[in-house]
Tab-separated table of C-alpha atoms in Angstrom:
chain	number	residue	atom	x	y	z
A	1	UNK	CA	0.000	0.000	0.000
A	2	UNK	CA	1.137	3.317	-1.052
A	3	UNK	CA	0.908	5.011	1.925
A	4	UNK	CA	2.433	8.305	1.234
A	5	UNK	CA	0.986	8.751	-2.172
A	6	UNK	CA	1.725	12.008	-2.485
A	7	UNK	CA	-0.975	12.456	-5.298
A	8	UNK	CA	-1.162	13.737	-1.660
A	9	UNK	CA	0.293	17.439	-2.265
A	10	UNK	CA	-2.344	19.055	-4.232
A	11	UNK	CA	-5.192	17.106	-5.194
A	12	UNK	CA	-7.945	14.673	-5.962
A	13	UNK	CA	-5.083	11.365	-7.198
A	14	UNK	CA	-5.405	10.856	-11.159
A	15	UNK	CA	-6.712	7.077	-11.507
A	16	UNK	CA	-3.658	6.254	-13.819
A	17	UNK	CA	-0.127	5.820	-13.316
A	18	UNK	CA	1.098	8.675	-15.439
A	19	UNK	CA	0.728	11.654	-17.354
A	20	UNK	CA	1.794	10.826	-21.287
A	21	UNK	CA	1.571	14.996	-22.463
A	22	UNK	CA	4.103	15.888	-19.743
A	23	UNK	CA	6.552	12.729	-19.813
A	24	UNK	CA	10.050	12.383	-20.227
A	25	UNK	CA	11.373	11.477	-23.620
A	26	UNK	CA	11.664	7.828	-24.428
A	27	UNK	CA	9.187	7.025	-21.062
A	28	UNK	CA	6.362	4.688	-22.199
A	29	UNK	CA	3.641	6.108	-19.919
A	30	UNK	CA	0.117	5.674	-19.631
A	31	UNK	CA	-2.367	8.366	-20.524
A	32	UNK	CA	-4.262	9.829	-17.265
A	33	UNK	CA	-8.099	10.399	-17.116
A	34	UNK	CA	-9.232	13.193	-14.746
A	35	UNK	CA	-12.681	14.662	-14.034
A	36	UNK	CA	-12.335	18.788	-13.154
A	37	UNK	CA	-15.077	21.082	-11.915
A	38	UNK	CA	-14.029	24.902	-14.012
A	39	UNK	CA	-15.665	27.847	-13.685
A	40	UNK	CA	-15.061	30.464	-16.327
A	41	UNK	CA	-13.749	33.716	-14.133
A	42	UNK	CA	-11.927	34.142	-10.496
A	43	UNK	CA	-13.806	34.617	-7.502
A	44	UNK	CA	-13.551	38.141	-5.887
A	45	UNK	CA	-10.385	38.013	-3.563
A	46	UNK	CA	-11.606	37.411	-0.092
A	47	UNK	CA	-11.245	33.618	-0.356
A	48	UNK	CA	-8.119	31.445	0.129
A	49	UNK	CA	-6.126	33.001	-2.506
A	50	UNK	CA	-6.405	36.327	-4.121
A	51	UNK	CA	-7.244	36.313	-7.517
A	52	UNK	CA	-3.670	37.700	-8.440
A	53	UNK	CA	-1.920	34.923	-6.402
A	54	UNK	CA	-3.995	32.318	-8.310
A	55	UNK	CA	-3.567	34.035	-11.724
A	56	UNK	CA	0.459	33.911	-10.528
A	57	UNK	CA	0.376	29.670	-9.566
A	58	UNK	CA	-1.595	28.527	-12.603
A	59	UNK	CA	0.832	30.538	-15.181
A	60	UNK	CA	4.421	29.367	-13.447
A	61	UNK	CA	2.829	25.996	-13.474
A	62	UNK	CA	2.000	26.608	-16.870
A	63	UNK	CA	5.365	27.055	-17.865
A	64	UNK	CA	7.104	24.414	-15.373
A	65	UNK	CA	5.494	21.686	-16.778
A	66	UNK	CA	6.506	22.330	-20.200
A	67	UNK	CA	9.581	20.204	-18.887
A	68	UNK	CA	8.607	16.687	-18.573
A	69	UNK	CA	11.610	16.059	-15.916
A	70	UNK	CA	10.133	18.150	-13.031
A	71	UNK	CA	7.812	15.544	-11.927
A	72	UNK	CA	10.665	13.079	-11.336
A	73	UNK	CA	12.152	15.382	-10.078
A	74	UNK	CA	10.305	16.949	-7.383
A	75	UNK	CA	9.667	13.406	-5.952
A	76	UNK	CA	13.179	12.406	-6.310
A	77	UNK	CA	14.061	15.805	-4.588
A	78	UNK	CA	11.420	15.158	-1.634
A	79	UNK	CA	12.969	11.330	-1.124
A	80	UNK	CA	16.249	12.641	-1.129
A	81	UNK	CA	15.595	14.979	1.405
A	82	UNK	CA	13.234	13.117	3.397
A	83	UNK	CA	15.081	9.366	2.999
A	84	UNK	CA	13.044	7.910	5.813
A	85	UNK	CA	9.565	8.140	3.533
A	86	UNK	CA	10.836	6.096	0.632
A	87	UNK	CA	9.512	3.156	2.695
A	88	UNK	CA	6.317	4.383	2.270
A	89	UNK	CA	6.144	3.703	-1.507
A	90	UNK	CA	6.036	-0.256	-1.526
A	91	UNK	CA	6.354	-0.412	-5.205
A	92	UNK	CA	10.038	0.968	-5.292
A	93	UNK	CA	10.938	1.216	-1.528
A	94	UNK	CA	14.204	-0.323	-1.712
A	95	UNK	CA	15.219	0.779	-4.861
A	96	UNK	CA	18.571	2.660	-5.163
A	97	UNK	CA	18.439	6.531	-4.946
A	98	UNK	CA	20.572	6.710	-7.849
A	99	UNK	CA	18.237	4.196	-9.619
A	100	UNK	CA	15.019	5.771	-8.845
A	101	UNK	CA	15.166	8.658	-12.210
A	102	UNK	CA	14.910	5.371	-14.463
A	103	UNK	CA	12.725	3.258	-12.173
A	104	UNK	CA	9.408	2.379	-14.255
A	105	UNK	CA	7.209	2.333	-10.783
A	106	UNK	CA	8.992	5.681	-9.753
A	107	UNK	CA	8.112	7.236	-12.608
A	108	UNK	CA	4.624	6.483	-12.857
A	109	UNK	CA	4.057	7.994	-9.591
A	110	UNK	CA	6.047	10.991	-10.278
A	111	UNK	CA	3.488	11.838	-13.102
A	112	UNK	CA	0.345	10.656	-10.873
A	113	UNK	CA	1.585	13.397	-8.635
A	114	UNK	CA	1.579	15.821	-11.614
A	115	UNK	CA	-1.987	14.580	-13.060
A	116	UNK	CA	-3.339	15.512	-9.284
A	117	UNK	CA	-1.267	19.061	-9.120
A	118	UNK	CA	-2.877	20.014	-12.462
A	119	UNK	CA	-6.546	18.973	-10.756
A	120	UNK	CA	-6.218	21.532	-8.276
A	121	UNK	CA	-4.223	24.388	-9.956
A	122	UNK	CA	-7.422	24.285	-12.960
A	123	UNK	CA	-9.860	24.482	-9.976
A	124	UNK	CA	-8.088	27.170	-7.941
A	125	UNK	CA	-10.880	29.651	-9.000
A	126	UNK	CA	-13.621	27.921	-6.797
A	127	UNK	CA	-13.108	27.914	-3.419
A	128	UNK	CA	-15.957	25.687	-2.440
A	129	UNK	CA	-14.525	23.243	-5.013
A	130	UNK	CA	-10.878	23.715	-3.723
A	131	UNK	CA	-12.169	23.264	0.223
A	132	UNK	CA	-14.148	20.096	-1.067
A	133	UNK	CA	-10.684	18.446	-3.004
A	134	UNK	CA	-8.959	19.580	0.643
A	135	UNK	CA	-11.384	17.477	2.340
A	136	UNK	CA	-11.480	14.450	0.555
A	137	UNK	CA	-7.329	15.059	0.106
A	138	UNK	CA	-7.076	14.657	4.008
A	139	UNK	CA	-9.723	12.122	4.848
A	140	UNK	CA	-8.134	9.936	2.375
A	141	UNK	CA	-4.484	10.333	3.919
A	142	UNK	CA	-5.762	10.138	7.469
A	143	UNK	CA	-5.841	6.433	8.298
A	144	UNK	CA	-2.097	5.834	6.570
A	145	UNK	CA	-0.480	8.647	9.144
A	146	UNK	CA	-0.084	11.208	6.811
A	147	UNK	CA	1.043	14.282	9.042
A	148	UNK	CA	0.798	18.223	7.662
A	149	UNK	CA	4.300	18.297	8.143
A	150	UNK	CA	5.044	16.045	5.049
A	151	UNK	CA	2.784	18.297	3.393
A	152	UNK	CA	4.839	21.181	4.140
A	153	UNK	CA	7.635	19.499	3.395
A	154	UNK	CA	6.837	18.496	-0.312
A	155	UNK	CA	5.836	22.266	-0.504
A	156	UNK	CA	8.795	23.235	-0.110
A	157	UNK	CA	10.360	20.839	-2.224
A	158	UNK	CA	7.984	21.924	-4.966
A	159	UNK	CA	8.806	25.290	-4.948
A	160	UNK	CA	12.434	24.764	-4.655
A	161	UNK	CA	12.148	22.704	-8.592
A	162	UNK	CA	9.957	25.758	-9.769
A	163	UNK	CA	12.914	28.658	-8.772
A	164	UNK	CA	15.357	26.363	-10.452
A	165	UNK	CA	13.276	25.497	-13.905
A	166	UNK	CA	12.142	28.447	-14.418
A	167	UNK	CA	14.998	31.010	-12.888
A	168	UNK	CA	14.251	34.727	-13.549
A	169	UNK	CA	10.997	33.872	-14.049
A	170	UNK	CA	10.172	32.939	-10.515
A	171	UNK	CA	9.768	36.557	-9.223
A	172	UNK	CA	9.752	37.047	-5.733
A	173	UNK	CA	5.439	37.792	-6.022
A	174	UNK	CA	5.281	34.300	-7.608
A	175	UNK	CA	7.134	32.888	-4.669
A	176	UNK	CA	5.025	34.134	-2.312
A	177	UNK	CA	1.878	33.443	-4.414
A	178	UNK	CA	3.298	29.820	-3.916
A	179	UNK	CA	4.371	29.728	-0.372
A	180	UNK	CA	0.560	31.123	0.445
A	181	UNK	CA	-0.704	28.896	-1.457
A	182	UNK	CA	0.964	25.963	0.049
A	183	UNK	CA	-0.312	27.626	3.830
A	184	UNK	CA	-3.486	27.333	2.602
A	185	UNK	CA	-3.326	24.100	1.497
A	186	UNK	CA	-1.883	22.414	4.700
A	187	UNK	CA	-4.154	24.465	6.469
A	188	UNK	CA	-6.757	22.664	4.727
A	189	UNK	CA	-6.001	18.690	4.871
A	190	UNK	CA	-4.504	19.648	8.829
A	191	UNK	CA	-8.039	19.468	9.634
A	192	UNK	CA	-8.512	15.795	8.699
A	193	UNK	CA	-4.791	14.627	9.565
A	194	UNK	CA	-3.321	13.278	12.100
A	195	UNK	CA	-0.389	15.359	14.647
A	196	UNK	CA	2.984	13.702	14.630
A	197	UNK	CA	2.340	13.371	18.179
A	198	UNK	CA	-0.916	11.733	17.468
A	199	UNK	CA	0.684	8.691	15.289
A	200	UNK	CA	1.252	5.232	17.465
A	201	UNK	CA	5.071	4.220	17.466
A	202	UNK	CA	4.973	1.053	15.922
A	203	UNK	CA	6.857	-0.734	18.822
A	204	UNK	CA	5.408	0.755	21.975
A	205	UNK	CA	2.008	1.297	20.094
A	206	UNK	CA	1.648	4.892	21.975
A	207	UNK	CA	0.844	8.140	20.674
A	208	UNK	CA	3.220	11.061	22.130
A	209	UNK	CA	-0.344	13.114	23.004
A	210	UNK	CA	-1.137	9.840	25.438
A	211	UNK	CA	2.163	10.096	27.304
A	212	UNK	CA	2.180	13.714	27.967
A	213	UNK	CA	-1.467	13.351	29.314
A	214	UNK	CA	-0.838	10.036	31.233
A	215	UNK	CA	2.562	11.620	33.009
A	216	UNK	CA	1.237	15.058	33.364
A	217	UNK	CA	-2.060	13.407	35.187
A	218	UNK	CA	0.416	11.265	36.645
A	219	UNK	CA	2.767	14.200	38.115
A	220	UNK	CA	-0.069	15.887	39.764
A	221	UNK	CA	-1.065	12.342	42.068
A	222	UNK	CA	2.605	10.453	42.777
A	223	UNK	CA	3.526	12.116	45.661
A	224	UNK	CA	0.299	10.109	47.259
A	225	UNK	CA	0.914	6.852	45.060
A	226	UNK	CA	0.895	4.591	47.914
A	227	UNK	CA	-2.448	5.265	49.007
A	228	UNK	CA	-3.711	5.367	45.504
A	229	UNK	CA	-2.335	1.720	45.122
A	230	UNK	CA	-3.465	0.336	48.524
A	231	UNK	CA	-6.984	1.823	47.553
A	232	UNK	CA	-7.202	-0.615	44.411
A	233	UNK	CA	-5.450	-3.220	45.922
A	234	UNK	CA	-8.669	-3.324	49.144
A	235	UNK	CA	-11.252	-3.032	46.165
A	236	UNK	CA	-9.161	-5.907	44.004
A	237	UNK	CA	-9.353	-8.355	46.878
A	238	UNK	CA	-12.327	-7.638	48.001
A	239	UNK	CA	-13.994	-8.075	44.357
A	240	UNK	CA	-11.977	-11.246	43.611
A	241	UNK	CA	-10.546	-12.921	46.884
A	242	UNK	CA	-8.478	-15.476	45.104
A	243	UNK	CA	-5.919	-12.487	43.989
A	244	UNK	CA	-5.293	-11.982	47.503
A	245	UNK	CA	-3.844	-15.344	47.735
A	246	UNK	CA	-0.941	-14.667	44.955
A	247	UNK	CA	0.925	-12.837	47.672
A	248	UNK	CA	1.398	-15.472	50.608
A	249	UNK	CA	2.624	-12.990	53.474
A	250	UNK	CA	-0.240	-11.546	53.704
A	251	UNK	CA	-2.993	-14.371	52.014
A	252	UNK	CA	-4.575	-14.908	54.983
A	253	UNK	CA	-4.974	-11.340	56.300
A	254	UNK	CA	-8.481	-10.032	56.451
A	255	UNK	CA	-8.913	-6.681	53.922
A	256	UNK	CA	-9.867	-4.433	56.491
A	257	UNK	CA	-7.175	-5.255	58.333
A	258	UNK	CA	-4.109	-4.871	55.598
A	259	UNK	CA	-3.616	-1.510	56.177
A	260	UNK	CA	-0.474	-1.006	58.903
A	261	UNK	CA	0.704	-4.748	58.152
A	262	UNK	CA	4.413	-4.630	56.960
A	263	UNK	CA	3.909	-7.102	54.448
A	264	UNK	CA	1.330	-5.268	52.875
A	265	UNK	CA	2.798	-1.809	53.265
A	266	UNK	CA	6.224	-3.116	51.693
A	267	UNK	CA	3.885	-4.913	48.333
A	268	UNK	CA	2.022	-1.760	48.358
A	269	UNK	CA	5.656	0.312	48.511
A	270	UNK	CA	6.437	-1.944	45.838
A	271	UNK	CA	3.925	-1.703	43.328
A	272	UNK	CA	3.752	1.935	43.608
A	273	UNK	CA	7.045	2.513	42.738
A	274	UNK	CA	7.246	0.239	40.237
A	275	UNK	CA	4.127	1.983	38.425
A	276	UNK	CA	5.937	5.475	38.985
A	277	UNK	CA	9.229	3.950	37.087
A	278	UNK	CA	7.230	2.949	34.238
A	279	UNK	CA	5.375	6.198	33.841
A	280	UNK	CA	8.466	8.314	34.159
A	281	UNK	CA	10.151	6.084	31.458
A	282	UNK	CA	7.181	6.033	28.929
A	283	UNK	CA	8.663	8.975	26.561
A	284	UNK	CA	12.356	6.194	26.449
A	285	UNK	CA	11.358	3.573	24.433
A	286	UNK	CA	13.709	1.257	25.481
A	287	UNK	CA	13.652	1.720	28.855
A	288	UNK	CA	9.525	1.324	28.328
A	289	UNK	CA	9.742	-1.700	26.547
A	290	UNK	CA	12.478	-3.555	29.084
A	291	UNK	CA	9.835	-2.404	31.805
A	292	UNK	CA	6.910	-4.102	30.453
A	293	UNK	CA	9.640	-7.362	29.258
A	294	UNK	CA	10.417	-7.362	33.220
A	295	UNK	CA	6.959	-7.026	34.514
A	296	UNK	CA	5.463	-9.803	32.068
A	297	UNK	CA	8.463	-12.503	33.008
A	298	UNK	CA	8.215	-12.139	36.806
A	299	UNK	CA	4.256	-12.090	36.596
A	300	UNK	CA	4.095	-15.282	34.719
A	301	UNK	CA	6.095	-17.116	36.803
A	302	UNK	CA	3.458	-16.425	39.676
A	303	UNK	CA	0.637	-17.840	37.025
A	304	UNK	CA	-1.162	-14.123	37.432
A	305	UNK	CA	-3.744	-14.145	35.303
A	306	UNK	CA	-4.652	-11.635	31.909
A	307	UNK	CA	-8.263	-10.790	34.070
A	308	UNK	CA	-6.216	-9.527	36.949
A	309	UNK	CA	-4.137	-7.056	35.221
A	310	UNK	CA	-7.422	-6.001	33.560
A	311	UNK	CA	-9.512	-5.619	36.614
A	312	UNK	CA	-6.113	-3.349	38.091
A	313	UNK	CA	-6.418	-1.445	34.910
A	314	UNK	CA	-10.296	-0.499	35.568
A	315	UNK	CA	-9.831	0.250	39.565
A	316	UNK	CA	-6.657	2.627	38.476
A	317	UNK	CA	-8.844	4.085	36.159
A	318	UNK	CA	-12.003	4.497	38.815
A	319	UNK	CA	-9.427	5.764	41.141
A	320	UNK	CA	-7.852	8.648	38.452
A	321	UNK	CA	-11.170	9.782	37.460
A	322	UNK	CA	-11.990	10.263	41.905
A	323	UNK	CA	-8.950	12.131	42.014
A	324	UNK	CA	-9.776	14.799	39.296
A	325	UNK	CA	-7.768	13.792	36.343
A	326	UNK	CA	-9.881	14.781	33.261
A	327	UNK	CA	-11.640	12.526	30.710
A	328	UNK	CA	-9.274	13.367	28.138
A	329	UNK	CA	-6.500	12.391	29.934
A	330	UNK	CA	-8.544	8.963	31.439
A	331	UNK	CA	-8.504	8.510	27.476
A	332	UNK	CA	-5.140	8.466	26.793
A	333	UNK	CA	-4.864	6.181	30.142
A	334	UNK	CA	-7.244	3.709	28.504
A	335	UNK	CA	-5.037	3.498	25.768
A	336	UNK	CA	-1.917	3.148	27.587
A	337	UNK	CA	-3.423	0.417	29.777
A	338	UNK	CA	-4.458	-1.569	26.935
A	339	UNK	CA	-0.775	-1.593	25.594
A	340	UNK	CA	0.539	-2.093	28.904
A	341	UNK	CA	-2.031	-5.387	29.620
A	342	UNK	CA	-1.396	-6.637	26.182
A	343	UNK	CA	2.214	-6.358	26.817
A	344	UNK	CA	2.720	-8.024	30.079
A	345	UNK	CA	-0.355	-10.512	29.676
A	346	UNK	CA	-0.879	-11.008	25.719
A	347	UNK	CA	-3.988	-12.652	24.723
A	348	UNK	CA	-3.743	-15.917	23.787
């Protein structure tokens, strides 16, 4: 799956693989079929762009694209610079850089990409037409973690090729006609993207926003940890007795009467602390992950079941929402107990 396609910069993707009026010479290339809304004159000037800055990006593009190399190479230019979202292309991920100008697959897309810039730059005179392409644009990028900063970045990729091709002819009002333009356009997919600190890291499956709620939450209720723990522990063993019996100094004990034993005050002690650790250490992957690695060996060696994790999870939970933490942050402590359970007690 292509997840970055960056038919992504400026438009509604062509359905074809290439653009046959703008390729290179000697590329066999398919010809591309796209449907466009027009409208015969500019809007006034209050909308996105002014009616100059439009008139501006559609004649500069007009005369860029005479070139059939500056599709290839604006997206070799943006893989270059950005090596890390070559991945995202499965069809010529691990091709050579220096292969990728005469890479069939590369090439193809390169010219997608220019079949969907020419959508939008022909529909730049209606803005409810240009907000509706924005729309659909993001929504379709969403679910594959497309982030406005890659969008950003390509912009500036993009106009990097057009002050080189076309030299004395991008003036310094074209340049900013282009740099607004690309504003706008970011600003317009943003609102259906995903934040880079909204994207799951693929190992620790946790979203940046979910860590900074769960240890700023977390910040604000250590200093009385132990309590917080002892509370769930009472309410643990008193909804499931046979948990109680996992921890043999104090099996026998009657609930009401934990509180003050040493035993229990030391387990308590223990627990808490180790809960702190692995909150402070969330934002260090490694140290997250060998956390977790710990906590799911010594557990299974004591035969502690998936269910008692869980029940923990939704007494912690109870307890955080008593103590005033917020339901956004009880969100992103939801999802961090779910990767925490699954990590120490994985379904089977």
């Amino acid at each position: 799956m292509q997840v970055l396609t960056i038919a992504l910069f400026l438009g509604i993707v062509a359905t074809a693989s290439a653009c046959a009026s703008m390729a290179a010479p000697g590329t066999t290339v398919t010809t591309v079929t796209t449907s466009v809304t027009t409208v015969s004159a500019d809007e006034e000037s209050t909308g996105i762009l002014s009616a100059n800055e439009r008139s501006l990006i559609r004649k500069t593009w007009d005369q860029a694209k005479k070139d059939g190399d500056v599709a290839p190479q604006v997206l070799f230019r943006f893989i270059k610079a950005h090596p890390e979202y070559q991945k995202k292309f499965s069809k010529f991920a691990d091709v050579p850089q220096s292969e990728l100008l005469t890479n069939g697959n590369f090439l193809a897309q390169a010219y997608t990409i220019l079949a969907g810039l020419n959508v939008v730059i022909q529909s730049l005179s209606s803005q409810e037409l240009l907000a509706n392409q924005l729309n659909v644009l993001g929504g379709a990028h969403q679910p594959r973690g497309v982030t406005p900063a890659m969008f950003e970045e390509f912009g500036v990729i993009v106009e990097q090729v057009l002050e080189e091709e076309l030299g004395n002819g991008f003036s310094a009002e074209a340049r900013q006609a282009w740099k607004h333009g690309i504003h706008a356009l970011v600003a317009g997919v943003s609102k259906t993207l995903k934040n880079p600190e909204d994207l799951a890291d693929p190992q620790t499956k946790l979203t940046l926003h979910q860590i900074r709620d769960v240890q700023r939450s977390w910040e604000n209720i250590r200093s009385g940890r132990n309590a917080l723990v002892s509370s769930i522990f009472v309410k643990l063993f008193k909804e499931t007795p046979r948990v109680q019996k996992h921890f043999a100094k104090f099996s026998s004990v009657a609930v009401d009467s934990l509180a003050g034993h040493a035993d229990y005050e030391k387990q308590v002690a223990l627990v808490a602390d180790r809960l702190d650790t692995i909150i402070s250490a969330m934002d260090d992957k490694l140290q997250l992950l060998g956390n977790i690695n710990y906590m799911k060996y010594t557990h299974l060696e004591r035969g502690i079941s998936r269910d008692t994790f869980e029940d923990f999870g939704r007494l912690l939970l109870d307890v955080l929402g008593a103590s005033g933490v917020s339901s956004d942050d009880l969100d992103s402590w939801k999802g961090v107990l779910a990767v925490f359970v699954n990590g120490v007690s994985p379904k089977k």
